Amino acid sequence: MRSLASTALLAVMLIAAAALPSLLSAGTVYRWTDANGVSHYGDRQPQQATGPVSTVGTFTNTSVEPAAIARLRVQANRDGEYFAWADNLLAGPIEVMLHYRHRRNTGSAPALPARATVPAGGSAVVSVFRADDPDRPFDFALRMDSLPGHPSAAPRDTLYLLPLARDAAQESAQIDQGYGGTFSHDDPENRYAIDFAVPVGTVVLAARAGVVMQVESGFDRPGLDRAAYGGRANFIRLLHDDGTMSVYAHLKSDGVLVRPGQRVTAGQRIGLSGNTGFTTGPHLHFAVQVNRGMRLVSLPFRMQGVDLPPPH
């Protein structure tokens, strides 16, 4: 299971009173003039325009797989200021960091890089931009990194349940890769993860009560190319009341049985195990994570009926 951080890119050419589109997918940028002689820019051809509509370029959203965590928007006001908004697309808190890709005659408050935390399904202004010299042209391009979880999470010592149906676990479950496994548990995000070797379709249970924060269920194949398959596992992310998050990964295609925002109880059926993403065979990847300032970190945990090694 690889990183679930995401990055959004936004390049903006700023002209007084320009209409700035939300850049969601590959497309064309159009330019037209309204009845007041004001130039507008948008991602759709206007229904009414007083003059010709021209094509001025293209845009592309470069969000990484799995599905985007956040969306970056820029909105202008009448005072020549441009507000960079972060929209949280998850059912749990996220942290974002905004960077310049380039800038010309542009200042911001707060100065970049700037961080913000955004509540579940909410939006927040990360920074406000304006021309250093209003009589000169200015432009800037932004990159926003986003990560699930609130950086102030305070983990509590909890005994987790076995995240597998009891009969299946007794018959066939074994730990295929444990803490610090050299195949894929070699980074902070996964160091304290464990992999249960179970057949495709084994019922996956919530190891602890929480809210379904994030799901991915559209992938259908495994692969050993880490770059190509590292972010393409089906998974469920549960948010617990202390801010920690449990992850259940490599689920089968359409093997998610819960929806974002749903509250689940410990032991509840939430999914079906599979063999998707960066994996050598069918298994369930389980980890407990927190966000530590734009960095996902896995935590050692205790699990009922499972003999886990001490942290190292």
CSV table of C-alpha atoms in Angstrom, one decimal:
chain,number,residue,atom,x,y,z
A,1,MET,CA,0.0,0.0,0.0
A,2,ARG,CA,1.6,3.2,-1.1
A,3,SER,CA,1.1,6.9,-0.3
A,4,LEU,CA,-2.4,8.4,-0.4
A,5,ALA,CA,-1.2,12.0,-0.7
A,6,SER,CA,-2.4,13.9,-3.7
A,7,THR,CA,-1.2,16.9,-5.6
A,8,ALA,CA,-3.3,19.4,-7.6
A,9,LEU,CA,-1.8,21.9,-10.1
A,10,LEU,CA,-3.3,25.1,-11.2
A,11,ALA,CA,-1.9,27.7,-13.6
A,12,VAL,CA,-3.7,31.0,-13.8
A,13,MET,CA,-3.3,34.0,-16.1
A,14,LEU,CA,-4.7,36.9,-14.2
A,15,ILE,CA,-6.4,39.9,-15.9
A,16,ALA,CA,-8.7,42.4,-14.2
A,17,ALA,CA,-12.2,41.0,-13.7
A,18,ALA,CA,-11.3,37.7,-15.3
A,19,ALA,CA,-13.6,34.7,-14.6
A,20,LEU,CA,-11.3,31.9,-13.3
A,21,PRO,CA,-12.6,28.3,-13.9
A,22,SER,CA,-12.2,25.4,-11.5
A,23,LEU,CA,-9.7,23.1,-13.3
A,24,LEU,CA,-11.1,19.6,-12.9
A,25,SER,CA,-10.1,17.7,-16.0
A,26,ALA,CA,-8.3,18.0,-19.4
A,27,GLY,CA,-10.0,20.6,-21.5
A,28,THR,CA,-9.8,23.9,-23.4
A,29,VAL,CA,-9.7,27.5,-22.1
A,30,TYR,CA,-11.8,30.0,-24.0
A,31,ARG,CA,-11.6,33.8,-24.1
A,32,TRP,CA,-14.5,36.2,-24.8
A,33,THR,CA,-15.6,39.8,-24.2
A,34,ASP,CA,-18.9,40.8,-22.5
A,35,ALA,CA,-21.1,43.8,-23.2
A,36,ASN,CA,-19.0,46.0,-20.9
A,37,GLY,CA,-15.8,45.2,-22.7
A,38,VAL,CA,-14.4,42.9,-20.0
A,39,SER,CA,-12.4,39.9,-21.0
A,40,HIS,CA,-13.4,36.6,-19.5
A,41,TYR,CA,-11.8,33.2,-19.4
A,42,GLY,CA,-13.6,29.9,-18.9
A,43,ASP,CA,-13.6,26.1,-19.6
A,44,ARG,CA,-16.9,26.2,-21.6
A,45,GLN,CA,-17.9,28.3,-24.6
A,46,PRO,CA,-20.3,31.0,-23.4
A,47,GLN,CA,-24.0,31.1,-24.3
A,48,GLN,CA,-23.8,34.8,-25.1
A,49,ALA,CA,-20.8,36.8,-26.1
A,50,THR,CA,-20.6,40.2,-27.8
A,51,GLY,CA,-17.6,39.3,-29.9
A,52,PRO,CA,-15.7,36.2,-31.2
A,53,VAL,CA,-14.7,33.4,-28.8
A,54,SER,CA,-11.1,32.4,-29.1
A,55,THR,CA,-9.1,29.5,-27.7
A,56,VAL,CA,-6.2,30.6,-25.6
A,57,GLY,CA,-4.8,27.3,-24.3
A,58,THR,CA,-5.6,24.1,-22.5
A,59,PHE,CA,-5.6,22.9,-18.9
A,60,THR,CA,-5.0,19.6,-17.2
A,61,ASN,CA,-5.7,18.4,-13.7
A,62,THR,CA,-2.8,16.2,-12.7
A,63,SER,CA,-4.3,14.6,-9.5
A,64,VAL,CA,-2.7,11.2,-8.8
A,65,GLU,CA,-4.4,7.9,-8.2
A,66,PRO,CA,-6.4,7.0,-6.2
A,67,ALA,CA,-9.2,9.7,-6.5
A,68,ALA,CA,-8.3,13.2,-5.6
A,69,ILE,CA,-8.3,14.1,-1.9
A,70,ALA,CA,-8.8,17.9,-2.5
A,71,ARG,CA,-9.5,20.4,-5.2
A,72,LEU,CA,-7.8,23.7,-5.6
A,73,ARG,CA,-9.8,26.8,-6.6
A,74,VAL,CA,-8.9,30.4,-7.2
A,75,GLN,CA,-11.6,33.1,-7.0
A,76,ALA,CA,-11.2,36.8,-7.7
A,77,ASN,CA,-12.9,39.7,-6.0
A,78,ARG,CA,-13.5,43.3,-7.1
A,79,ASP,CA,-10.5,44.6,-5.2
A,80,GLY,CA,-8.0,42.7,-7.4
A,81,GLU,CA,-7.4,40.0,-4.8
A,82,TYR,CA,-7.4,36.3,-5.7
A,83,PHE,CA,-8.4,33.7,-3.0
A,84,ALA,CA,-6.9,30.2,-3.2
A,85,TRP,CA,-9.4,27.8,-1.8
A,86,ALA,CA,-8.9,24.2,-0.8
A,87,ASP,CA,-12.0,22.0,-1.1
A,88,ASN,CA,-11.9,18.8,1.0
A,89,LEU,CA,-13.3,15.9,-1.0
A,90,LEU,CA,-13.1,13.4,1.9
A,91,ALA,CA,-15.4,12.6,4.8
A,92,GLY,CA,-12.7,13.4,7.3
A,93,PRO,CA,-10.2,16.2,7.9
A,94,ILE,CA,-7.2,16.8,5.6
A,95,GLU,CA,-4.1,19.0,5.7
A,96,VAL,CA,-3.0,20.9,2.6
A,97,MET,CA,0.2,22.8,1.7
A,98,LEU,CA,0.2,25.4,-1.1
A,99,HIS,CA,3.3,26.2,-3.2
A,100,TYR,CA,4.2,28.4,-6.1
A,101,ARG,CA,5.2,26.7,-9.3
A,102,HIS,CA,6.1,30.1,-10.6
A,103,ARG,CA,5.1,33.7,-10.0
A,104,ARG,CA,5.6,37.1,-11.6
A,105,ASN,CA,4.8,40.4,-9.8
A,106,THR,CA,2.7,38.4,-7.3
A,107,GLY,CA,2.5,38.6,-3.5
A,108,SER,CA,0.5,36.5,-1.1
A,109,ALA,CA,-0.7,36.5,2.5
A,110,PRO,CA,0.3,34.3,4.2
A,111,ALA,CA,3.5,33.8,2.2
A,112,LEU,CA,3.9,30.5,0.4
A,113,PRO,CA,4.4,27.7,1.2
A,114,ALA,CA,1.3,27.9,3.4
A,115,ARG,CA,-0.6,25.2,5.2
A,116,ALA,CA,-4.2,24.8,6.2
A,117,THR,CA,-6.4,22.1,7.8
A,118,VAL,CA,-9.8,21.6,6.2
A,119,PRO,CA,-12.7,19.8,7.9
A,120,ALA,CA,-14.6,16.9,6.3
A,121,GLY,CA,-16.4,18.0,3.1
A,122,GLY,CA,-15.4,21.7,3.9
A,123,SER,CA,-13.4,24.4,2.3
A,124,ALA,CA,-10.8,26.8,3.5
A,125,VAL,CA,-8.8,29.8,2.1
A,126,VAL,CA,-5.2,28.9,2.1
A,127,SER,CA,-3.7,32.2,0.9
A,128,VAL,CA,-4.7,35.5,-0.8
A,129,PHE,CA,-2.9,36.8,-3.9
A,130,ARG,CA,-2.5,40.2,-5.5
A,131,ALA,CA,-0.2,42.1,-7.8
A,132,ASP,CA,2.8,43.7,-6.1
A,133,ASP,CA,2.6,46.5,-8.6
A,134,PRO,CA,-1.0,46.9,-9.9
A,135,ASP,CA,0.1,48.7,-13.0
A,136,ARG,CA,2.1,45.7,-14.3
A,137,PRO,CA,0.9,42.3,-15.6
A,138,PHE,CA,1.1,39.5,-13.1
A,139,ASP,CA,0.6,35.8,-13.1
A,140,PHE,CA,1.3,32.7,-11.0
A,141,ALA,CA,0.9,29.0,-11.0
A,142,LEU,CA,0.2,26.9,-7.9
A,143,ARG,CA,0.7,23.4,-6.6
A,144,MET,CA,-1.3,22.1,-3.7
A,145,ASP,CA,-0.3,18.9,-1.8
A,146,SER,CA,-3.0,17.3,0.3
A,147,LEU,CA,-2.9,14.5,2.9
A,148,PRO,CA,-5.7,12.8,4.9
A,149,GLY,CA,-5.9,13.3,8.7
A,150,HIS,CA,-5.6,16.2,11.2
A,151,PRO,CA,-2.0,16.9,12.3
A,152,SER,CA,-3.1,17.3,15.9
A,153,ALA,CA,-4.4,13.7,16.3
A,154,ALA,CA,-3.7,12.3,19.8
A,155,PRO,CA,-3.6,8.5,19.5
A,156,ARG,CA,-5.0,6.4,22.5
A,157,ASP,CA,-3.9,2.9,23.4
A,158,THR,CA,-6.6,0.7,21.9
A,159,LEU,CA,-7.0,-3.1,21.4
A,160,TYR,CA,-8.0,-3.6,17.8
A,161,LEU,CA,-10.1,-6.5,16.7
A,162,LEU,CA,-9.0,-9.0,14.0
A,163,PRO,CA,-10.1,-7.3,10.7
A,164,LEU,CA,-11.3,-10.6,9.2
A,165,ALA,CA,-14.3,-12.9,9.6
A,166,ARG,CA,-13.5,-15.3,12.4
A,167,ASP,CA,-14.1,-18.5,10.5
A,168,ALA,CA,-11.9,-17.4,7.5
A,169,ALA,CA,-9.2,-16.2,9.9
A,170,GLN,CA,-9.0,-19.4,11.8
A,171,GLU,CA,-8.9,-21.5,8.6
A,172,SER,CA,-6.5,-19.6,6.4
A,173,ALA,CA,-5.2,-16.3,7.8
A,174,GLN,CA,-1.5,-15.9,8.3
A,175,ILE,CA,0.7,-12.8,8.5
A,176,ASP,CA,2.5,-12.7,5.2
A,177,GLN,CA,4.4,-9.5,5.9
A,178,GLY,CA,4.8,-7.8,9.3
A,179,TYR,CA,6.4,-4.7,10.8
A,180,GLY,CA,9.2,-3.4,8.7
A,181,GLY,CA,8.7,-6.0,5.9
A,182,THR,CA,11.3,-5.4,3.2
A,183,PHE,CA,8.9,-5.8,0.2
A,184,SER,CA,6.6,-2.9,0.9
A,185,HIS,CA,6.7,-2.0,4.6
A,186,ASP,CA,9.9,-0.1,4.3
A,187,ASP,CA,8.6,3.5,4.7
A,188,PRO,CA,7.1,5.5,7.6
A,189,GLU,CA,3.6,5.2,6.1
A,190,ASN,CA,3.7,1.4,6.2
A,191,ARG,CA,6.4,0.4,8.6
A,192,TYR,CA,3.9,-0.9,11.2
A,193,ALA,CA,1.5,-2.4,8.8
A,194,ILE,CA,0.7,-6.1,8.7
A,195,ASP,CA,-0.5,-8.2,5.7
A,196,PHE,CA,-2.9,-11.1,6.2
A,197,ALA,CA,-2.7,-13.8,3.5
A,198,VAL,CA,-6.3,-14.6,2.8
A,199,PRO,CA,-8.2,-15.7,-0.3
A,200,VAL,CA,-9.9,-13.1,-2.6
A,201,GLY,CA,-13.4,-12.5,-1.2
A,202,THR,CA,-12.7,-13.0,2.5
A,203,VAL,CA,-15.0,-10.8,4.5
A,204,VAL,CA,-13.2,-7.7,6.0
A,205,LEU,CA,-14.4,-6.3,9.4
A,206,ALA,CA,-13.9,-3.0,11.0
A,207,ALA,CA,-11.1,-3.5,13.6
A,208,ARG,CA,-12.3,-0.4,15.5
A,209,ALA,CA,-15.4,1.8,15.4
A,210,GLY,CA,-15.1,4.9,13.2
A,211,VAL,CA,-16.4,6.9,10.3
A,212,VAL,CA,-15.7,5.9,6.7
A,213,MET,CA,-13.4,8.7,5.6
A,214,GLN,CA,-12.2,7.5,2.2
A,215,VAL,CA,-12.8,4.6,-0.2
A,216,GLU,CA,-11.5,3.4,-3.5
A,217,SER,CA,-13.0,0.4,-5.3
A,218,GLY,CA,-12.5,0.9,-9.1
A,219,PHE,CA,-9.2,-1.0,-9.6
A,220,ASP,CA,-9.2,-4.6,-10.8
A,221,ARG,CA,-5.7,-5.9,-11.2
A,222,PRO,CA,-2.4,-6.4,-9.3
A,223,GLY,CA,1.2,-5.6,-10.5
A,224,LEU,CA,4.8,-5.7,-9.4
A,225,ASP,CA,5.7,-2.4,-10.9
A,226,ARG,CA,5.8,-0.2,-7.9
A,227,ALA,CA,5.6,3.1,-9.8
A,228,ALA,CA,2.6,2.0,-11.8
A,229,TYR,CA,0.6,0.0,-9.2
A,230,GLY,CA,1.7,1.6,-5.9
A,231,GLY,CA,-1.3,4.0,-5.7
A,232,ARG,CA,-3.9,1.7,-7.4
A,233,ALA,CA,-5.1,-0.5,-4.6
A,234,ASN,CA,-8.8,-0.6,-3.5
A,235,PHE,CA,-9.0,0.4,0.1
A,236,ILE,CA,-11.1,1.7,3.0
A,237,ARG,CA,-9.9,4.4,5.4
A,238,LEU,CA,-11.7,4.7,8.7
A,239,LEU,CA,-11.3,7.8,10.9
A,240,HIS,CA,-11.4,7.1,14.7
A,241,ASP,CA,-12.5,9.5,17.4
A,242,ASP,CA,-8.9,10.2,18.5
A,243,GLY,CA,-7.9,11.3,15.0
A,244,THR,CA,-6.1,8.1,14.1
A,245,MET,CA,-7.0,6.3,10.8
A,246,SER,CA,-7.1,2.6,10.0
A,247,VAL,CA,-6.5,1.4,6.4
A,248,TYR,CA,-7.8,-1.8,4.8
A,249,ALA,CA,-6.1,-2.2,1.4
A,250,HIS,CA,-5.9,-4.4,-1.7
A,251,LEU,CA,-9.6,-5.1,-1.6
A,252,LYS,CA,-11.2,-6.8,-4.6
A,253,SER,CA,-12.8,-4.8,-7.4
A,254,ASP,CA,-16.2,-3.5,-6.1
A,255,GLY,CA,-15.3,-5.0,-2.7
A,256,VAL,CA,-16.1,-1.9,-0.7
A,257,LEU,CA,-19.4,-2.5,1.3
A,258,VAL,CA,-19.6,0.9,3.0
A,259,ARG,CA,-19.9,4.5,1.8
A,260,PRO,CA,-18.0,7.7,2.8
A,261,GLY,CA,-19.4,9.4,5.8
A,262,GLN,CA,-21.0,6.2,7.2
A,263,ARG,CA,-20.4,5.4,10.9
A,264,VAL,CA,-19.4,1.8,11.5
A,265,THR,CA,-19.0,-0.3,14.6
A,266,ALA,CA,-16.1,-2.6,15.6
A,267,GLY,CA,-16.7,-6.0,14.0
A,268,GLN,CA,-19.0,-4.7,11.2
A,269,ARG,CA,-18.6,-6.0,7.7
A,270,ILE,CA,-17.0,-3.3,5.6
A,271,GLY,CA,-15.4,-5.0,2.6
A,272,LEU,CA,-14.1,-8.1,0.7
A,273,SER,CA,-10.3,-8.8,0.5
A,274,GLY,CA,-8.7,-9.0,-2.9
A,275,ASN,CA,-5.5,-8.7,-4.9
A,276,THR,CA,-5.3,-5.2,-6.3
A,277,GLY,CA,-2.4,-2.7,-6.5
A,278,PHE,CA,1.2,-3.4,-5.7
A,279,THR,CA,1.0,-6.9,-4.4
A,280,THR,CA,2.5,-10.4,-5.0
A,281,GLY,CA,-0.8,-12.2,-4.2
A,282,PRO,CA,-4.2,-12.0,-2.4
A,283,HIS,CA,-4.0,-10.5,1.0
A,284,LEU,CA,-5.4,-7.8,3.3
A,285,HIS,CA,-3.0,-4.9,4.2
A,286,PHE,CA,-3.9,-3.3,7.6
A,287,ALA,CA,-2.3,-0.3,9.1
A,288,VAL,CA,-3.0,2.5,11.7
A,289,GLN,CA,-1.9,5.9,10.6
A,290,VAL,CA,-1.7,9.5,11.7
A,291,ASN,CA,-0.8,12.7,9.8
A,292,ARG,CA,2.3,14.3,11.3
A,293,GLY,CA,2.5,17.6,9.5
A,294,MET,CA,2.0,16.6,5.9
A,295,ARG,CA,3.5,13.2,6.4
A,296,LEU,CA,1.5,10.0,7.0
A,297,VAL,CA,3.1,7.8,9.7
A,298,SER,CA,2.0,4.3,10.7
A,299,LEU,CA,1.8,3.4,14.4
A,300,PRO,CA,2.4,0.2,16.2
A,301,PHE,CA,-0.8,-1.3,17.6
A,302,ARG,CA,-2.2,-4.1,19.7
A,303,MET,CA,-4.6,-6.6,18.0
A,304,GLN,CA,-6.8,-9.2,19.7
A,305,GLY,CA,-5.6,-12.8,18.9
A,306,VAL,CA,-2.5,-11.7,17.0
A,307,ASP,CA,1.0,-11.9,18.4
A,308,LEU,CA,2.8,-8.8,17.0
A,309,PRO,CA,6.5,-8.0,17.5
A,310,PRO,CA,7.5,-5.1,19.7
A,311,PRO,CA,8.1,-1.7,17.9
A,312,HIS,CA,11.5,-1.2,16.5
